[in-house]
Amino acid sequence: MTRILGHNYIGGQRSALGEVRLKSLDAATGEELPGAFSQATAAEVDAAATAAANAFPVFRSLPAGRRAEFLDAIADELDALGDDFIATVCRETALPAGRILGERGRTSGQMRLFAKVLRRGDFHGARIDRALPDRQPLPRPDLRQYRIGVGPVAVFGASNFPLAFSTAGGDTASALAAGCPVVVKAHSGHMATAEWVADAITRAADRTGMPAGVFNMIYGGGVGEWLVKHPAIQAVGFTGSLKGGNALSRLAAERPQPIPVFAEMSSINPVILLPGALQARSDTIARELSASVTLGCGQFCTNPGLILGLRSPAFSAFVEQFKAQMADQPAQTMLNRGTLASYLKGLKHLHEHPGIRHLAGVEQVGGQARPQLFQADVSLLLNGDELLQEEVFGPATLLIEVEDQQQLAAAIRALRGQLTATLIGEPEELADWGWLGELLQEKVGRVLINGYPTGVEVCDAMVHGGPYPATSDARGTSVGTLAIDRYLRPVCFQNYPDELLPPALQKSNPLNILRLVDGESTREGA
């Protein structure tokens, strides 16, 4: 297959190359990969956002089944991408082929999952309060509510998931499902991968007759500011650093018309080891936890970056076992040289901190990341030392020993918002620690028991979010079907003629969806 690289996608079509060319790099060697990409100009960003705005009225008005066909077609196109595509992703990201194949399955799977949501119809959120003309002292009008897409959405892809959180990732899938055209800012770490995926989305749009401008993509550094500030953009989806998410949030808040930013940013995902579990299986926990910390070279937003345990002989024995396990973990290639540089900077800060001890891990040399283990006194956390709560993106973690339950509770209260928290405990002791689960609910989006957070199931019940700084808005999730809620808003119709109402609210309920009618859930006409 001949690849023609180096164009921005505007209105589903490639624009002409600009003067500034961008190169994609081999993650392991730093060598340039074939193909050049054009740095988007302000005019091209405007064209992309305007194309999305023009597509919005048509796209959001399509029957949900039509949008579902589009998502299914995207999934089919992604699954059909061949060995050349897999090889490209591997070279750009240093991720193994097995990981890429699995991530492609997750990416196409979440497209099909949102197609199912559209066919199910509950995303409409239909609510009906019928007229009460005889009510005293005032009659009640007929009121009918459902939800529509907010408008064009800007999506910023993540570095660590080049498929599932990028061009056709969860933000794009949920926005398209909501009826919102998308403008993607391609991630600089995998521009060639983004190009392959953009081609797939464009083919799916053509196959299913979607309006021009339903999908758009731009390349380049600095263009994100133009995109977020563009008046056509009505929401932003972002996965990345705390610095990047905060910058986008400020830009969005300072617009003449502020818009929401749904940013997944920073989390250290505490793991709490209960005494009974350490007494029963500390060697197993040490082995499993070290595998979770180093999985994918630690490049998961749910990577366990903080481990808490109560002072005891069992915890001391666990620390020695965990040190040995971490020391045995191999070096790995990170996503790109910038990611490695960031990891090294984080390690340097930990090494230089007088209150933090290095427990395991060989000296960091060469072009691969080496796993590292540190330990800090709990007083640093209790006194608000910010370094303990900064995410070190890579295969490193930090141990903290606490004196008792009271100090553990204080340590948890001192934590910032997180994506996850994990309890490792024996069944017979979990009931006595129920208060801990209650406390953690105030801090995190997902609480796990006897599991490890580096797996995120894509399903209806999943929450991949949490209080700031884990995300910019704790009321949503970037994984799972609830993600569609971020890009929907309610609209109410009062005393509207039935023939002018959207099908989701018409008296006969032609979509046969479950609706809340006068306070009761029903599929009956109303």
PDB file of C-alpha atoms in Angstrom, residues 308-415:
ATOM      1  CA  LEU A 308       1.388   2.305  52.203  1.00  0.00           C
ATOM      2  CA  GLY A 309       1.729  -0.275  54.967  1.00  0.00           C
ATOM      3  CA  LEU A 310       1.509  -0.433  58.757  1.00  0.00           C
ATOM      4  CA  ARG A 311       4.742  -0.839  60.713  1.00  0.00           C
ATOM      5  CA  SER A 312       5.167  -4.483  61.618  1.00  0.00           C
ATOM      6  CA  PRO A 313       7.612  -7.377  61.151  1.00  0.00           C
ATOM      7  CA  ALA A 314       5.440  -8.523  58.239  1.00  0.00           C
ATOM      8  CA  PHE A 315       5.751  -5.146  56.489  1.00  0.00           C
ATOM      9  CA  SER A 316       9.519  -5.127  57.054  1.00  0.00           C
ATOM     10  CA  ALA A 317       9.757  -8.591  55.510  1.00  0.00           C
ATOM     11  CA  PHE A 318       7.628  -7.442  52.579  1.00  0.00           C
ATOM     12  CA  VAL A 319       9.933  -4.467  51.964  1.00  0.00           C
ATOM     13  CA  GLU A 320      12.911  -6.792  51.608  1.00  0.00           C
ATOM     14  CA  GLN A 321      10.989  -9.069  49.242  1.00  0.00           C
ATOM     15  CA  PHE A 322       9.765  -6.114  47.224  1.00  0.00           C
ATOM     16  CA  LYS A 323      13.285  -4.678  46.979  1.00  0.00           C
ATOM     17  CA  ALA A 324      14.515  -7.955  45.550  1.00  0.00           C
ATOM     18  CA  GLN A 325      11.662  -8.144  43.051  1.00  0.00           C
ATOM     19  CA  MET A 326      12.163  -4.563  41.858  1.00  0.00           C
ATOM     20  CA  ALA A 327      15.914  -5.107  41.526  1.00  0.00           C
ATOM     21  CA  ASP A 328      15.252  -8.089  39.244  1.00  0.00           C
ATOM     22  CA  GLN A 329      13.002  -6.179  36.835  1.00  0.00           C
ATOM     23  CA  PRO A 330      14.667  -5.514  33.453  1.00  0.00           C
ATOM     24  CA  ALA A 331      15.308  -2.175  31.794  1.00  0.00           C
ATOM     25  CA  GLN A 332      12.806  -1.206  29.087  1.00  0.00           C
ATOM     26  CA  THR A 333      12.602   1.278  26.224  1.00  0.00           C
ATOM     27  CA  MET A 334      10.196   4.135  26.864  1.00  0.00           C
ATOM     28  CA  LEU A 335       7.769   5.671  24.388  1.00  0.00           C
ATOM     29  CA  ASN A 336      10.233   8.287  23.210  1.00  0.00           C
ATOM     30  CA  ARG A 337      13.312  10.181  24.311  1.00  0.00           C
ATOM     31  CA  GLY A 338      11.276  12.977  25.781  1.00  0.00           C
ATOM     32  CA  THR A 339       9.466  10.528  28.047  1.00  0.00           C
ATOM     33  CA  LEU A 340      12.783   9.053  29.167  1.00  0.00           C
ATOM     34  CA  ALA A 341      14.143  12.531  29.902  1.00  0.00           C
ATOM     35  CA  SER A 342      11.072  13.290  32.012  1.00  0.00           C
ATOM     36  CA  TYR A 343      11.528  10.011  33.912  1.00  0.00           C
ATOM     37  CA  LEU A 344      15.173  10.804  34.619  1.00  0.00           C
ATOM     38  CA  LYS A 345      14.216  14.258  35.877  1.00  0.00           C
ATOM     39  CA  GLY A 346      11.681  12.734  38.269  1.00  0.00           C
ATOM     40  CA  LEU A 347      14.237  10.248  39.581  1.00  0.00           C
ATOM     41  CA  LYS A 348      16.759  13.052  40.094  1.00  0.00           C
ATOM     42  CA  HIS A 349      14.320  14.943  42.300  1.00  0.00           C
ATOM     43  CA  LEU A 350      13.706  11.839  44.412  1.00  0.00           C
ATOM     44  CA  HIS A 351      17.412  11.057  44.754  1.00  0.00           C
ATOM     45  CA  GLU A 352      18.188  14.628  45.837  1.00  0.00           C
ATOM     46  CA  HIS A 353      15.453  14.855  48.461  1.00  0.00           C
ATOM     47  CA  PRO A 354      17.011  14.523  51.936  1.00  0.00           C
ATOM     48  CA  GLY A 355      13.960  12.761  53.367  1.00  0.00           C
ATOM     49  CA  ILE A 356      13.746  10.063  50.682  1.00  0.00           C
ATOM     50  CA  ARG A 357      15.903   6.927  50.558  1.00  0.00           C
ATOM     51  CA  HIS A 358      16.706   4.884  47.490  1.00  0.00           C
ATOM     52  CA  LEU A 359      16.014   1.188  48.186  1.00  0.00           C
ATOM     53  CA  ALA A 360      16.445  -0.659  44.894  1.00  0.00           C
ATOM     54  CA  GLY A 361      17.370  -0.198  41.258  1.00  0.00           C
ATOM     55  CA  VAL A 362      20.655   0.067  39.410  1.00  0.00           C
ATOM     56  CA  GLU A 363      22.137   3.331  38.210  1.00  0.00           C
ATOM     57  CA  GLN A 364      20.172   4.890  35.371  1.00  0.00           C
ATOM     58  CA  VAL A 365      22.446   4.814  32.306  1.00  0.00           C
ATOM     59  CA  GLY A 366      21.887   4.365  28.599  1.00  0.00           C
ATOM     60  CA  GLY A 367      18.744   4.767  26.568  1.00  0.00           C
ATOM     61  CA  GLN A 368      16.414   2.523  28.584  1.00  0.00           C
ATOM     62  CA  ALA A 369      14.461   3.127  31.796  1.00  0.00           C
ATOM     63  CA  ARG A 370      15.518   1.092  34.823  1.00  0.00           C
ATOM     64  CA  PRO A 371      13.003   0.334  37.606  1.00  0.00           C
ATOM     65  CA  GLN A 372      13.592   2.172  40.904  1.00  0.00           C
ATOM     66  CA  LEU A 373      12.211   1.895  44.436  1.00  0.00           C
ATOM     67  CA  PHE A 374      12.282   4.643  47.078  1.00  0.00           C
ATOM     68  CA  GLN A 375      11.074   5.035  50.670  1.00  0.00           C
ATOM     69  CA  ALA A 376       9.961   8.198  52.461  1.00  0.00           C
ATOM     70  CA  ASP A 377       8.978   9.023  56.015  1.00  0.00           C
ATOM     71  CA  VAL A 378       5.248   9.489  56.475  1.00  0.00           C
ATOM     72  CA  SER A 379       5.869  12.933  57.996  1.00  0.00           C
ATOM     73  CA  LEU A 380       6.702  14.268  54.539  1.00  0.00           C
ATOM     74  CA  LEU A 381       3.254  13.317  53.290  1.00  0.00           C
ATOM     75  CA  LEU A 382       1.504  14.602  56.401  1.00  0.00           C
ATOM     76  CA  ASN A 383       3.350  17.916  56.187  1.00  0.00           C
ATOM     77  CA  GLY A 384       2.367  18.490  52.581  1.00  0.00           C
ATOM     78  CA  ASP A 385       5.616  17.772  50.746  1.00  0.00           C
ATOM     79  CA  GLU A 386       4.478  18.077  47.120  1.00  0.00           C
ATOM     80  CA  LEU A 387       7.245  15.873  45.715  1.00  0.00           C
ATOM     81  CA  LEU A 388       5.628  12.790  47.263  1.00  0.00           C
ATOM     82  CA  GLN A 389       2.488  13.428  45.239  1.00  0.00           C
ATOM     83  CA  GLU A 390       4.115  14.202  41.909  1.00  0.00           C
ATOM     84  CA  GLU A 391       3.677  11.462  39.341  1.00  0.00           C
ATOM     85  CA  VAL A 392       6.943   9.965  38.110  1.00  0.00           C
ATOM     86  CA  PHE A 393       5.902   8.609  34.734  1.00  0.00           C
ATOM     87  CA  GLY A 394       7.866   5.380  34.496  1.00  0.00           C
ATOM     88  CA  PRO A 395       8.764   2.189  36.406  1.00  0.00           C
ATOM     89  CA  ALA A 396       9.314   3.726  39.836  1.00  0.00           C
ATOM     90  CA  THR A 397       7.373   3.716  43.088  1.00  0.00           C
ATOM     91  CA  LEU A 398       7.599   4.979  46.664  1.00  0.00           C
ATOM     92  CA  LEU A 399       7.053   3.135  49.976  1.00  0.00           C
ATOM     93  CA  ILE A 400       5.693   4.772  53.143  1.00  0.00           C
ATOM     94  CA  GLU A 401       5.382   3.067  56.536  1.00  0.00           C
ATOM     95  CA  VAL A 402       2.724   4.321  58.953  1.00  0.00           C
ATOM     96  CA  GLU A 403       2.455   3.743  62.686  1.00  0.00           C
ATOM     97  CA  ASP A 404      -1.208   2.827  63.082  1.00  0.00           C
ATOM     98  CA  GLN A 405      -4.716   3.176  61.673  1.00  0.00           C
ATOM     99  CA  GLN A 406      -4.978   6.787  62.814  1.00  0.00           C
ATOM    100  CA  GLN A 407      -1.816   7.763  60.974  1.00  0.00           C
ATOM    101  CA  LEU A 408      -2.922   5.824  57.895  1.00  0.00           C
ATOM    102  CA  ALA A 409      -6.192   7.745  57.864  1.00  0.00           C
ATOM    103  CA  ALA A 410      -4.277  11.023  58.164  1.00  0.00           C
ATOM    104  CA  ALA A 411      -1.990   9.999  55.291  1.00  0.00           C
ATOM    105  CA  ILE A 412      -4.951   9.256  53.041  1.00  0.00           C
ATOM    106  CA  ARG A 413      -6.582  12.559  53.922  1.00  0.00           C
ATOM    107  CA  ALA A 414      -3.342  14.276  52.926  1.00  0.00           C
ATOM    108  CA  LEU A 415      -3.469  12.761  49.436  1.00  0.00           C
TER     109      LEU A 415
END
